Amino acid sequence: MGYPNDRFRPKPVLLLVLDGIRPDVLRDAVGEGEAPALGALAQAGEAVWDGVSVFPSITPAATAAIATGCPPAQSGILGHAWYDRREGRLIVYGAMTETVIRSGPIKVFHNNVYRLNRDDLLVPTIFERLHERGIDGSCVNFPIRRGPHEHPVRSKVIDGYASRGGRYLGQAVRGPKEYYLGDLFYTRQTKANGRRGSGGLLRSVGINDEYASEVGAMLIRERATPFTLLYFFRGDKIAHHKGLAAQRRYVAQLDGYVGRVFEAGGGLERLLDEYAILALSDHGHDPLLPESRYVDLRWIPGYRVSIGTRARLTPRRDVVAVPGGRSAMLYLREGIPAERVADALMGRCGVDLAAWMEDGWVRVRKPGGDLKFRPGGGLLDPYGGCWRLEGEPGVLDIEAGEVTISYGDYPDALERLWGALRSPRCGDVVLSAAPGYTFGEVARSFHDASDHGSLHASDSSVFVLASGISAPRRITGVVPAVISHFEGHRERYAV
C-alpha cells in the first residue's frame, strides 16, 4: 500500500471534503435519519459541529488550508481572484460562468489547473509531506493536489492545444501517486470515465460528485494508497443557486455517495477497523436577502475605483476592488491611506466591517467602533492563541476577561484575520459583508440564494467527523492531524 515500513503500519486515512455543507444542515439530516452513512460515522467517533474555516471563507482559500495546514497568508491562496501588483493584472481562478467568460476560459482554466498549484501555492501539500515520509496518496477532483508524480493530460482537446505550443496549457500536471480529475486527468482508465460513465461533456467531463464516489469506491476497494482524499462539491453549488433548503435535500443523495465508498470498504464497521476517517466541510453558507443583496463596490466616496476582470491600478485609479463573495479585497494606489478608504465605506448598507494592517497590528473598524490586535499579549482565546487587544472588543463580538477571551458571531476572528492580512497578495483593506449581503464576483455577477466568504459564523462554521484520528477544530488542523496519525499512532503489522 505504499508504506515505508510495513512491519509498523498505521491505519490508512480516508479524507472526505464536502464543499459548503453547513453544520446545521448536516446535523438536521443526521437527526432525521436522512444521512445514515455520515450519521454512523458521527456516532462511531467524534463529531465537531462548531469547527472553523479560514478567512476569506472562500473555496480556494479553504481547500488550500485543508491541503496544506496553513492560513492564506502562508499558502498564498486567498480566494477566487487577487490582484498581482507585480504583473499589474487580476489573477482569476474561476467561479461563476460570467467571471470565467469575461476573464477568458482558457486563461482561467490555466490559472485553476496549472498556475494555482504550480506557481501560486507557496507551501507543501499533504501529498508532498507524506511523500517525504514514504507514504503514497490518492486524490479525486480536489483542486489542491500538487504532488511528486507527473500526470499527463487525457483530454485530446487540451493535449492538442498544448502540443501546438498553446501559451497557457501544459501536457501534464503534478499530483499524488493516484490522481483523478474527471476525464481530464486520471492515473488509470476507470468505468467512471467517458460518456458511458460519470463523465462526458454533458456531465462536466466527470468533475462531479458521482465520479468522486465511483473512483473513490475503487480506490478504497483496492486499498490503493495509505492516504485518500475525495472531494464532493455539488452541495455548495446547489446552495448558491437554490438555497439551504435545496442543500438539505441534496444531503441525502450526497450521503448515498459517501455510503458507496464505505460499502466498497466492506461497510463502515469493517472500514473503521482498517481505516481512520475524517469528513468535513470547508466553509458554510449565508442565505442572501431576496432583494438588494448586492453591495456594488464600483463607487467608494472620494476614490476612483477600478473593478472587473481588467481592473488596474493606474495614476487615474486609486483602488482596485476584488470582490470575493461575502468578502472583498481593496488594493490601494501608493499613498492612499487604508483608514480613510475604510471610513468611506462605513455605514454602507451591507458592509459589516473593514480590516487592514497598521504598524504591525490588525485594525478592524465597524460603524462607531474600532479595535486593534496582535499576537503575543496576555489574553488567551479558546484555540490556544494569546493576543493583545486595544480598543473595543465588541467590534468582533469578543468578550474579554482578565486573562481569557471568548468569541461570538465571528469565531476565531483574531487568528483568521491575522492569517489573511499578512499576505503580500492580500488587499490593503479587506471587507466582510453583513449577513444577507454579498459583494459578488469580479465580473459584477452574484449568486441568487446563498453565498460565503465572510468572517461571520454563518459562512465560517464547519463540521468535522472523525474516527480513528483526532478531530481538528480548525480546517488548518487537518494536515497536522494526518501527519500526527501516521507518525504517532503506529500499529504492529504481521508480515
Short mmCIF file of C-alpha atoms in Angstrom, two decimals:
data_model
loop_
_atom_site.label_atom_id
_atom_site.label_comp_id
_atom_site.label_asym_id
_atom_site.label_seq_id
_atom_site.Cartn_x
_atom_site.Cartn_y
_atom_site.Cartn_z
CA MET A 1 0.00 0.00 0.00
CA GLY A 2 2.99 2.31 -0.15
CA TYR A 3 4.29 2.46 3.44
CA PRO A 4 7.98 2.92 4.23
CA ASN A 5 7.92 0.05 6.73
CA ASP A 6 5.12 -2.48 6.55
CA ARG A 7 6.03 -4.04 9.90
CA PHE A 8 4.84 -0.93 11.74
CA ARG A 9 1.88 0.26 9.77
CA PRO A 10 -0.65 2.85 10.94
CA LYS A 11 -4.16 2.71 9.58
CA PRO A 12 -4.59 4.36 6.19
CA VAL A 13 -6.58 7.61 6.19
CA LEU A 14 -9.68 8.45 4.16
CA LEU A 15 -10.40 12.20 3.98
CA LEU A 16 -13.79 13.34 2.65
CA VAL A 17 -14.31 17.05 1.94
CA LEU A 18 -17.97 18.05 1.46
CA ASP A 19 -17.86 21.53 -0.02
CA GLY A 20 -20.09 24.16 1.57
CA ILE A 21 -22.30 21.86 3.67
CA ARG A 22 -23.41 23.83 6.71
CA PRO A 23 -23.04 22.03 10.04
CA ASP A 24 -26.68 22.61 10.98
CA VAL A 25 -27.88 21.29 7.61
CA LEU A 26 -25.96 18.04 8.03
CA ARG A 27 -26.87 17.71 11.69
CA ASP A 28 -30.58 18.03 10.87
CA ALA A 29 -30.25 15.40 8.12
CA VAL A 30 -28.46 13.04 10.50
CA GLY A 31 -31.07 13.62 13.21
CA GLU A 32 -33.91 12.86 10.81
CA GLY A 33 -32.27 9.69 9.53
CA GLU A 34 -31.64 11.01 6.03
CA ALA A 35 -27.84 10.76 6.20
CA PRO A 36 -27.27 7.27 7.62
CA ALA A 37 -23.67 6.86 6.42
CA LEU A 38 -22.42 10.15 7.81
CA GLY A 39 -24.59 9.70 10.88
CA ALA A 40 -22.99 6.33 11.58
CA LEU A 41 -19.54 7.91 11.21
CA ALA A 42 -20.51 10.64 13.68
CA GLN A 43 -21.70 8.02 16.18
CA ALA A 44 -18.63 5.84 15.73
CA GLY A 45 -16.16 8.58 16.56
CA GLU A 46 -16.05 12.28 17.32
CA ALA A 47 -18.34 14.94 15.90
CA VAL A 48 -17.38 18.62 15.95
CA TRP A 49 -20.25 20.88 14.86
CA ASP A 50 -18.56 24.22 15.55
CA GLY A 51 -15.31 23.91 13.62
CA VAL A 52 -13.91 26.97 11.84
CA SER A 53 -12.84 27.80 8.29
CA VAL A 54 -10.23 30.40 7.30
CA PHE A 55 -10.84 33.97 6.18
CA PRO A 56 -11.82 34.66 3.48
CA SER A 57 -14.11 31.63 3.77
CA ILE A 58 -13.92 31.08 0.01
CA THR A 59 -13.33 27.65 -1.57
CA PRO A 60 -9.78 28.10 -2.98
CA ALA A 61 -8.53 29.59 0.30
CA ALA A 62 -10.30 26.93 2.36
CA THR A 63 -9.25 23.94 0.25
CA ALA A 64 -5.66 25.24 0.29
CA ALA A 65 -5.88 25.42 4.08
CA ILE A 66 -7.17 21.85 4.28
CA ALA A 67 -4.45 20.51 1.98
CA THR A 68 -1.53 22.46 3.48
CA GLY A 69 -2.41 23.16 7.10
CA CYS A 70 -1.68 26.86 6.52
CA PRO A 71 -3.80 30.02 6.51
CA PRO A 72 -3.94 32.20 3.37
CA ALA A 73 -1.03 34.41 4.47
CA GLN A 74 1.23 31.34 4.26
CA SER A 75 -0.41 29.29 1.50
CA GLY A 76 -0.67 32.32 -0.79
CA ILE A 77 -4.24 31.40 -1.83
CA LEU A 78 -6.81 33.99 -0.75
CA GLY A 79 -9.85 33.22 -2.89
CA HIS A 80 -11.20 33.05 -6.43
CA ALA A 81 -9.23 36.12 -7.51
CA TRP A 82 -6.50 38.51 -6.41
CA TYR A 83 -4.60 41.47 -7.85
CA ASP A 84 -0.98 40.81 -8.75
CA ARG A 85 0.78 44.15 -8.26
CA ARG A 86 3.95 42.89 -9.94
CA GLU A 87 2.12 41.79 -13.08
CA GLY A 88 -0.37 44.65 -12.86
CA ARG A 89 -3.37 42.43 -13.51
CA LEU A 90 -6.04 40.31 -11.90
CA ILE A 91 -5.42 36.60 -11.39
CA VAL A 92 -8.73 34.71 -11.63
CA TYR A 93 -9.04 31.03 -10.72
CA GLY A 94 -12.69 30.91 -11.76
CA ALA A 95 -16.14 30.74 -10.21
CA MET A 96 -19.38 31.83 -11.87
CA THR A 97 -19.79 31.42 -15.63
CA GLU A 98 -19.82 35.17 -16.23
CA THR A 99 -16.48 35.55 -14.47
CA VAL A 100 -14.92 32.74 -16.49
CA ILE A 101 -16.19 34.07 -19.84
CA ARG A 102 -15.09 37.65 -19.21
CA SER A 103 -11.69 36.58 -17.89
CA GLY A 104 -11.08 34.19 -20.80
CA PRO A 105 -11.94 30.49 -20.36
CA ILE A 106 -8.53 29.17 -21.41
CA LYS A 107 -6.72 31.64 -19.14
CA VAL A 108 -8.96 30.75 -16.18
CA PHE A 109 -8.50 27.02 -16.86
CA HIS A 110 -4.73 27.60 -16.90
CA ASN A 111 -4.88 29.53 -13.63
CA ASN A 112 -7.06 26.95 -11.90
CA VAL A 113 -5.49 23.71 -13.10
CA TYR A 114 -1.86 24.71 -13.69
CA ARG A 115 -0.87 28.04 -12.14
CA LEU A 116 -2.61 27.74 -8.76
CA ASN A 117 -0.77 24.56 -7.74
CA ARG A 118 2.42 25.01 -9.74
CA ASP A 119 3.19 28.70 -9.17
CA ASP A 120 0.95 30.37 -6.61
CA LEU A 121 0.79 27.79 -3.82
CA LEU A 122 3.70 28.72 -1.54
CA VAL A 123 3.85 25.78 0.88
CA PRO A 124 3.96 21.97 0.57
CA THR A 125 0.73 20.00 0.26
CA ILE A 126 -0.23 16.99 2.35
CA PHE A 127 0.71 14.79 -0.62
CA GLU A 128 4.22 16.23 -0.72
CA ARG A 129 4.69 15.99 3.03
CA LEU A 130 3.52 12.38 3.13
CA HIS A 131 5.72 11.50 0.15
CA GLU A 132 8.72 12.76 2.15
CA ARG A 133 7.77 10.14 4.74
CA GLY A 134 7.45 7.39 2.12
CA ILE A 135 3.63 7.42 2.13
CA ASP A 136 1.64 7.46 -1.12
CA GLY A 137 -1.57 9.41 -1.69
CA SER A 138 -4.65 9.49 -3.93
CA CYS A 139 -6.82 12.46 -4.88
CA VAL A 140 -10.16 12.70 -6.69
CA ASN A 141 -11.42 16.07 -8.01
CA PHE A 142 -9.79 18.11 -5.19
CA PRO A 143 -8.40 21.43 -6.50
CA ILE A 144 -5.25 21.49 -4.32
CA ARG A 145 -3.32 18.36 -5.30
CA ARG A 146 0.31 19.20 -6.02
CA GLY A 147 2.49 16.15 -5.52
CA PRO A 148 5.64 14.31 -6.63
CA HIS A 149 4.17 12.40 -9.59
CA GLU A 150 3.54 13.65 -13.12
CA HIS A 151 0.15 13.02 -14.72
CA PRO A 152 -0.41 13.57 -18.45
CA VAL A 153 -3.48 15.28 -19.85
CA ARG A 154 -6.03 12.71 -21.05
CA SER A 155 -8.23 15.15 -22.96
CA LYS A 156 -7.38 15.18 -26.68
CA VAL A 157 -8.56 18.77 -26.97
CA ILE A 158 -6.23 20.04 -24.25
CA ASP A 159 -3.37 17.82 -25.34
CA GLY A 160 -3.72 19.06 -28.93
CA TYR A 161 -3.73 22.69 -27.79
CA ALA A 162 -0.60 22.11 -25.68
CA SER A 163 1.15 20.16 -28.46
CA ARG A 164 0.67 23.06 -30.86
CA GLY A 165 2.52 25.36 -28.50
CA GLY A 166 -0.52 26.81 -26.75
CA ARG A 167 0.52 29.58 -24.40
CA TYR A 168 -1.39 28.53 -21.32
CA LEU A 169 -1.98 24.79 -21.13
CA GLY A 170 0.68 22.17 -20.43
CA GLN A 171 0.64 18.48 -21.27
CA ALA A 172 0.93 17.31 -17.65
CA VAL A 173 0.44 18.33 -14.04
CA ARG A 174 1.99 17.12 -10.81
CA GLY A 175 -0.02 15.33 -8.14
CA PRO A 176 -0.06 12.35 -5.80
CA LYS A 177 0.54 8.79 -6.94
CA GLU A 178 -3.11 8.36 -7.99
CA TYR A 179 -4.78 11.48 -9.35
CA TYR A 180 -8.24 11.78 -10.93
CA LEU A 181 -9.89 14.94 -12.24
CA GLY A 182 -12.82 13.70 -14.29
CA ASP A 183 -11.92 12.93 -17.90
CA LEU A 184 -9.07 15.46 -17.89
CA PHE A 185 -6.54 13.61 -15.75
CA TYR A 186 -6.66 10.04 -14.49
CA THR A 187 -3.94 7.67 -13.44
CA ARG A 188 -5.89 4.69 -14.74
CA GLN A 189 -8.88 4.35 -17.04
CA THR A 190 -11.97 3.59 -14.96
CA LYS A 191 -15.60 2.72 -15.64
CA ALA A 192 -16.46 6.22 -14.45
CA ASN A 193 -14.64 7.89 -17.33
CA GLY A 194 -16.31 8.95 -20.57
CA ARG A 195 -19.91 9.49 -21.56
CA ARG A 196 -20.85 5.91 -20.65
CA GLY A 197 -19.65 6.51 -17.13
CA SER A 198 -19.92 9.63 -14.99
CA GLY A 199 -18.01 11.81 -17.44
CA GLY A 200 -18.57 13.28 -20.87
CA LEU A 201 -19.27 16.84 -21.94
CA LEU A 202 -22.86 16.75 -20.70
CA ARG A 203 -21.74 15.74 -17.22
CA SER A 204 -18.98 18.27 -16.60
CA VAL A 205 -16.40 15.84 -18.06
CA GLY A 206 -16.63 13.80 -14.87
CA ILE A 207 -15.88 16.62 -12.45
CA ASN A 208 -18.94 15.77 -10.37
CA ASP A 209 -19.89 14.02 -7.14
CA GLU A 210 -20.93 10.75 -8.76
CA TYR A 211 -17.49 10.44 -10.36
CA ALA A 212 -15.81 11.14 -7.00
CA SER A 213 -17.92 8.40 -5.43
CA GLU A 214 -17.24 5.83 -8.14
CA VAL A 215 -13.49 6.39 -8.32
CA GLY A 216 -13.27 6.76 -4.54
CA ALA A 217 -15.02 3.40 -4.11
CA MET A 218 -12.50 1.81 -6.50
CA LEU A 219 -9.55 3.23 -4.57
CA ILE A 220 -10.92 2.05 -1.23
CA ARG A 221 -11.88 -1.37 -2.60
CA GLU A 222 -8.33 -1.84 -3.86
CA ARG A 223 -6.75 -0.30 -0.73
CA ALA A 224 -4.76 1.64 -3.34
CA THR A 225 -2.82 4.10 -1.15
CA PRO A 226 -2.43 4.86 2.57
CA PHE A 227 -3.97 8.33 2.12
CA THR A 228 -7.06 9.05 0.01
CA LEU A 229 -8.75 12.44 -0.47
CA LEU A 230 -12.21 12.62 -2.08
CA TYR A 231 -13.96 15.88 -2.89
CA PHE A 232 -17.74 16.34 -3.21
CA PHE A 233 -18.71 19.87 -4.23
CA ARG A 234 -22.25 19.93 -5.61
CA GLY A 235 -23.80 20.82 -2.24
CA ASP A 236 -22.03 24.18 -2.43
CA LYS A 237 -23.29 24.88 -5.96
CA ILE A 238 -26.85 23.96 -5.02
CA ALA A 239 -26.81 26.31 -2.02
CA HIS A 240 -25.55 29.18 -4.20
CA HIS A 241 -28.36 28.85 -6.71
CA LYS A 242 -31.25 27.27 -4.81
CA GLY A 243 -30.61 27.91 -1.13
CA LEU A 244 -30.13 25.93 2.05
CA ALA A 245 -33.40 24.02 1.80
CA ALA A 246 -32.21 22.60 -1.52
CA GLN A 247 -28.82 21.80 0.00
CA ARG A 248 -30.63 19.99 2.80
CA ARG A 249 -32.47 17.86 0.23
CA TYR A 250 -29.21 17.10 -1.58
CA VAL A 251 -27.54 15.83 1.57
CA ALA A 252 -29.48 12.55 1.27
CA GLN A 253 -28.01 11.97 -2.20
CA LEU A 254 -24.57 13.05 -1.03
CA ASP A 255 -24.80 10.62 1.87
CA GLY A 256 -25.53 7.89 -0.66
CA TYR A 257 -22.29 8.73 -2.48
CA VAL A 258 -20.38 8.54 0.80
CA GLY A 259 -22.17 5.28 1.64
CA ARG A 260 -21.00 3.79 -1.67
CA VAL A 261 -17.41 4.48 -0.65
CA PHE A 262 -18.00 2.91 2.77
CA GLU A 263 -19.59 -0.18 1.20
CA ALA A 264 -16.57 -0.58 -1.08
CA GLY A 265 -14.53 -1.00 2.08
CA GLY A 266 -16.83 -3.75 3.34
CA GLY A 267 -19.24 -1.46 5.21
CA LEU A 268 -18.44 1.23 7.75
CA GLU A 269 -17.77 -1.15 10.65
CA ARG A 270 -15.16 -3.11 8.72
CA LEU A 271 -13.76 0.04 7.11
CA LEU A 272 -13.23 1.61 10.53
CA ASP A 273 -11.31 -1.48 11.60
CA GLU A 274 -8.89 -0.82 8.77
CA TYR A 275 -9.09 2.95 8.13
CA ALA A 276 -9.08 6.23 10.02
CA ILE A 277 -11.73 8.54 8.52
CA LEU A 278 -12.12 12.31 8.50
CA ALA A 279 -15.14 14.01 6.91
CA LEU A 280 -15.54 17.79 6.98
CA SER A 281 -16.85 20.85 5.18
CA ASP A 282 -14.57 23.68 4.08
CA HIS A 283 -16.95 26.58 4.82
CA GLY A 284 -20.62 27.30 5.44
CA HIS A 285 -23.25 29.40 3.65
CA ASP A 286 -25.21 32.53 4.46
CA PRO A 287 -28.72 32.96 2.95
CA LEU A 288 -28.96 36.14 0.89
CA LEU A 289 -31.74 38.67 1.07
CA PRO A 290 -34.33 38.28 -1.70
CA GLU A 291 -33.71 41.86 -2.90
CA SER A 292 -30.95 44.47 -2.57
CA ARG A 293 -28.44 41.83 -1.53
CA TYR A 294 -25.63 43.04 -3.81
CA VAL A 295 -23.04 45.52 -2.48
CA ASP A 296 -21.65 47.37 -5.50
CA LEU A 297 -18.04 48.42 -4.95
CA ARG A 298 -17.75 50.47 -8.13
CA TRP A 299 -18.44 53.53 -6.04
CA ILE A 300 -16.38 54.47 -2.96
CA PRO A 301 -16.90 58.13 -2.00
CA GLY A 302 -13.82 60.22 -2.75
CA TYR A 303 -11.94 57.49 -4.65
CA ARG A 304 -11.69 56.34 -8.26
CA VAL A 305 -12.32 52.60 -8.38
CA SER A 306 -11.27 50.06 -10.99
CA ILE A 307 -13.28 46.84 -10.90
CA GLY A 308 -13.82 43.93 -13.24
CA THR A 309 -11.66 41.33 -14.98
CA ARG A 310 -9.42 44.05 -16.47
CA ALA A 311 -9.07 46.15 -13.32
CA ARG A 312 -5.76 48.01 -12.94
CA LEU A 313 -4.10 50.42 -10.54
CA THR A 314 -3.06 53.48 -12.58
CA PRO A 315 -2.39 57.16 -11.87
CA ARG A 316 -6.10 57.65 -12.61
CA ARG A 317 -7.35 54.78 -10.46
CA ASP A 318 -6.97 54.84 -6.67
CA VAL A 319 -8.49 51.46 -5.80
CA VAL A 320 -8.74 48.04 -7.41
CA ALA A 321 -11.72 46.27 -5.90
CA VAL A 322 -11.67 42.46 -5.99
CA PRO A 323 -14.99 41.08 -4.75
CA GLY A 324 -14.95 37.51 -3.45
CA GLY A 325 -18.47 36.56 -2.46
CA ARG A 326 -19.14 37.84 1.06
CA SER A 327 -15.62 39.22 1.35
CA ALA A 328 -13.71 41.70 -0.79
CA MET A 329 -10.14 42.94 -1.10
CA LEU A 330 -9.26 46.54 -1.92
CA TYR A 331 -5.81 47.23 -3.38
CA LEU A 332 -4.78 50.88 -2.99
CA ARG A 333 -2.53 53.09 -5.08
CA GLU A 334 0.61 54.13 -3.21
CA GLY A 335 -0.12 56.98 -0.84
CA ILE A 336 -3.81 56.23 -0.41
CA PRO A 337 -4.50 55.75 3.36
CA ALA A 338 -6.23 52.48 4.22
CA GLU A 339 -8.05 54.06 7.16
CA ARG A 340 -9.68 56.73 5.00
CA VAL A 341 -10.87 54.18 2.44
CA ALA A 342 -12.32 52.06 5.26
CA ASP A 343 -14.04 55.13 6.72
CA ALA A 344 -15.55 55.94 3.31
CA LEU A 345 -17.33 52.57 3.41
CA MET A 346 -18.56 52.71 6.99
CA GLY A 347 -22.32 52.89 7.06
CA ARG A 348 -22.69 51.50 3.52
CA CYS A 349 -25.59 49.06 3.57
CA GLY A 350 -24.24 45.51 3.51
CA VAL A 351 -20.68 46.33 4.65
CA ASP A 352 -20.21 44.76 8.08
CA LEU A 353 -16.58 45.58 8.82
CA ALA A 354 -13.25 46.61 7.31
CA ALA A 355 -9.76 45.49 8.39
CA TRP A 356 -6.19 46.39 7.46
CA MET A 357 -2.59 46.12 8.74
CA GLU A 358 -1.19 49.15 10.57
CA ASP A 359 2.30 49.24 12.16
CA GLY A 360 2.30 45.52 12.93
CA TRP A 361 -1.27 45.49 14.22
CA VAL A 362 -4.51 44.41 12.58
CA ARG A 363 -7.05 47.19 12.80
CA VAL A 364 -10.78 46.47 12.50
CA ARG A 365 -13.48 49.08 12.07
CA LYS A 366 -17.24 48.98 12.19
CA PRO A 367 -19.60 51.95 12.30
CA GLY A 368 -18.96 53.53 15.68
CA GLY A 369 -16.26 51.09 16.78
CA ASP A 370 -12.53 50.38 16.39
CA LEU A 371 -10.27 47.52 17.54
CA LYS A 372 -6.55 46.84 17.19
CA PHE A 373 -4.91 43.48 17.93
CA ARG A 374 -1.76 41.47 17.50
CA PRO A 375 -0.38 38.18 18.86
CA GLY A 376 1.73 37.94 21.97
CA GLY A 377 -0.41 39.54 24.64
CA GLY A 378 -1.83 38.09 27.81
CA LEU A 379 -5.35 37.24 26.66
CA LEU A 380 -5.89 33.56 25.87
CA ASP A 381 -8.52 32.51 23.31
CA PRO A 382 -10.34 29.13 23.16
CA TYR A 383 -7.93 27.87 20.45
CA GLY A 384 -4.78 28.48 22.49
CA GLY A 385 -3.78 31.80 20.93
CA CYS A 386 -2.52 34.71 23.05
CA TRP A 387 -3.46 38.22 22.00
CA ARG A 388 -3.06 41.86 22.86
CA LEU A 389 -6.15 43.98 22.26
CA GLU A 390 -6.58 47.74 22.18
CA GLY A 391 -9.93 49.40 21.63
CA GLU A 392 -13.37 47.84 21.64
CA PRO A 393 -13.53 44.00 21.63
CA GLY A 394 -17.23 44.25 20.81
CA VAL A 395 -16.32 45.22 17.24
CA LEU A 396 -15.64 41.48 16.71
CA ASP A 397 -18.26 40.36 19.27
CA ILE A 398 -15.46 39.34 21.64
CA GLU A 399 -15.95 39.12 25.39
CA ALA A 400 -12.67 39.91 27.11
CA GLY A 401 -11.98 38.95 30.71
CA GLU A 402 -8.82 39.47 32.73
CA VAL A 403 -6.95 36.55 31.14
CA THR A 404 -9.28 35.00 28.54
CA ILE A 405 -11.45 35.98 25.62
CA SER A 406 -14.42 34.25 24.02
CA TYR A 407 -15.88 34.63 20.53
CA GLY A 408 -19.45 35.27 19.47
CA ASP A 409 -20.62 35.93 15.90
CA TYR A 410 -17.07 35.85 14.49
CA PRO A 411 -15.47 32.54 15.54
CA ASP A 412 -11.67 32.54 15.84
CA ALA A 413 -11.76 36.04 14.36
CA LEU A 414 -8.33 37.19 15.55
CA GLU A 415 -6.36 34.26 14.12
CA ARG A 416 -8.36 34.27 10.89
CA LEU A 417 -7.85 37.97 10.19
CA TRP A 418 -4.19 37.72 11.17
CA GLY A 419 -3.90 34.68 8.88
CA ALA A 420 -5.10 36.64 5.85
CA LEU A 421 -3.92 40.24 6.14
CA ARG A 422 -0.21 39.42 6.46
CA SER A 423 -0.12 38.03 2.93
CA PRO A 424 1.56 40.34 0.39
CA ARG A 425 -1.14 39.19 -2.04
CA CYS A 426 -3.93 40.40 0.22
CA GLY A 427 -5.65 43.70 -0.40
CA ASP A 428 -4.64 46.72 1.66
CA VAL A 429 -8.18 46.71 3.08
CA VAL A 430 -10.40 43.64 3.41
CA LEU A 431 -14.17 43.81 3.78
CA SER A 432 -16.60 41.37 5.33
CA ALA A 433 -20.27 41.56 4.40
CA ALA A 434 -23.18 41.75 6.79
CA PRO A 435 -25.49 38.70 6.92
CA GLY A 436 -27.74 38.59 3.87
CA TYR A 437 -25.38 40.57 1.61
CA THR A 438 -22.70 39.75 -0.96
CA PHE A 439 -20.05 41.69 -2.90
CA GLY A 440 -20.47 39.26 -5.80
CA GLU A 441 -17.58 38.47 -8.13
CA VAL A 442 -15.09 40.36 -10.29
CA ALA A 443 -17.44 40.23 -13.29
CA ARG A 444 -20.05 42.01 -11.10
CA SER A 445 -22.32 38.98 -11.11
CA PHE A 446 -23.60 37.48 -7.86
CA HIS A 447 -25.39 34.41 -6.59
CA ASP A 448 -29.14 34.24 -6.16
CA ALA A 449 -29.78 32.38 -2.93
CA SER A 450 -26.75 31.94 -0.70
CA ASP A 451 -23.07 32.88 -0.55
CA HIS A 452 -19.97 32.67 1.63
CA GLY A 453 -16.60 34.31 2.23
CA SER A 454 -17.19 36.49 5.31
CA LEU A 455 -15.87 36.41 8.85
CA HIS A 456 -19.35 35.73 10.23
CA ALA A 457 -20.25 32.38 11.77
CA SER A 458 -22.96 31.72 9.19
CA ASP A 459 -20.45 31.02 6.44
CA SER A 460 -17.36 30.35 8.58
CA SER A 461 -18.57 27.40 10.66
CA VAL A 462 -17.79 23.84 9.54
CA PHE A 463 -18.35 20.32 10.81
CA VAL A 464 -15.69 17.66 11.37
CA LEU A 465 -16.49 13.96 11.81
CA ALA A 466 -13.57 11.75 12.81
CA SER A 467 -12.93 8.15 13.75
CA GLY A 468 -9.52 6.64 14.39
CA ILE A 469 -7.92 10.08 14.11
CA SER A 470 -8.18 13.30 16.11
CA ALA A 471 -10.85 15.78 15.01
CA PRO A 472 -9.40 19.26 14.46
CA ARG A 473 -11.47 22.34 15.34
CA ARG A 474 -9.94 24.37 12.54
CA ILE A 475 -9.61 23.28 8.93
CA THR A 476 -5.92 24.22 9.17
CA GLY A 477 -5.65 21.37 11.68
CA VAL A 478 -6.36 18.62 9.13
CA VAL A 479 -2.77 18.25 7.90
CA PRO A 480 -1.27 18.20 11.43
CA ALA A 481 -3.84 15.58 12.43
CA VAL A 482 -3.00 13.37 9.44
CA ILE A 483 0.77 13.74 9.90
CA SER A 484 0.44 13.01 13.62
CA HIS A 485 -1.65 9.94 12.84
CA PHE A 486 0.94 8.47 10.51
CA GLU A 487 3.89 9.34 12.74
CA GLY A 488 2.49 8.79 16.20
CA HIS A 489 -0.13 6.04 16.03
CA ARG A 490 1.66 3.01 14.65
CA GLU A 491 0.17 -0.47 14.82
CA ARG A 492 2.25 -3.64 14.59
CA TYR A 493 1.67 -5.42 11.29
CA ALA A 494 2.37 -9.12 10.93
CA VAL A 495 4.19 -9.68 7.67
#
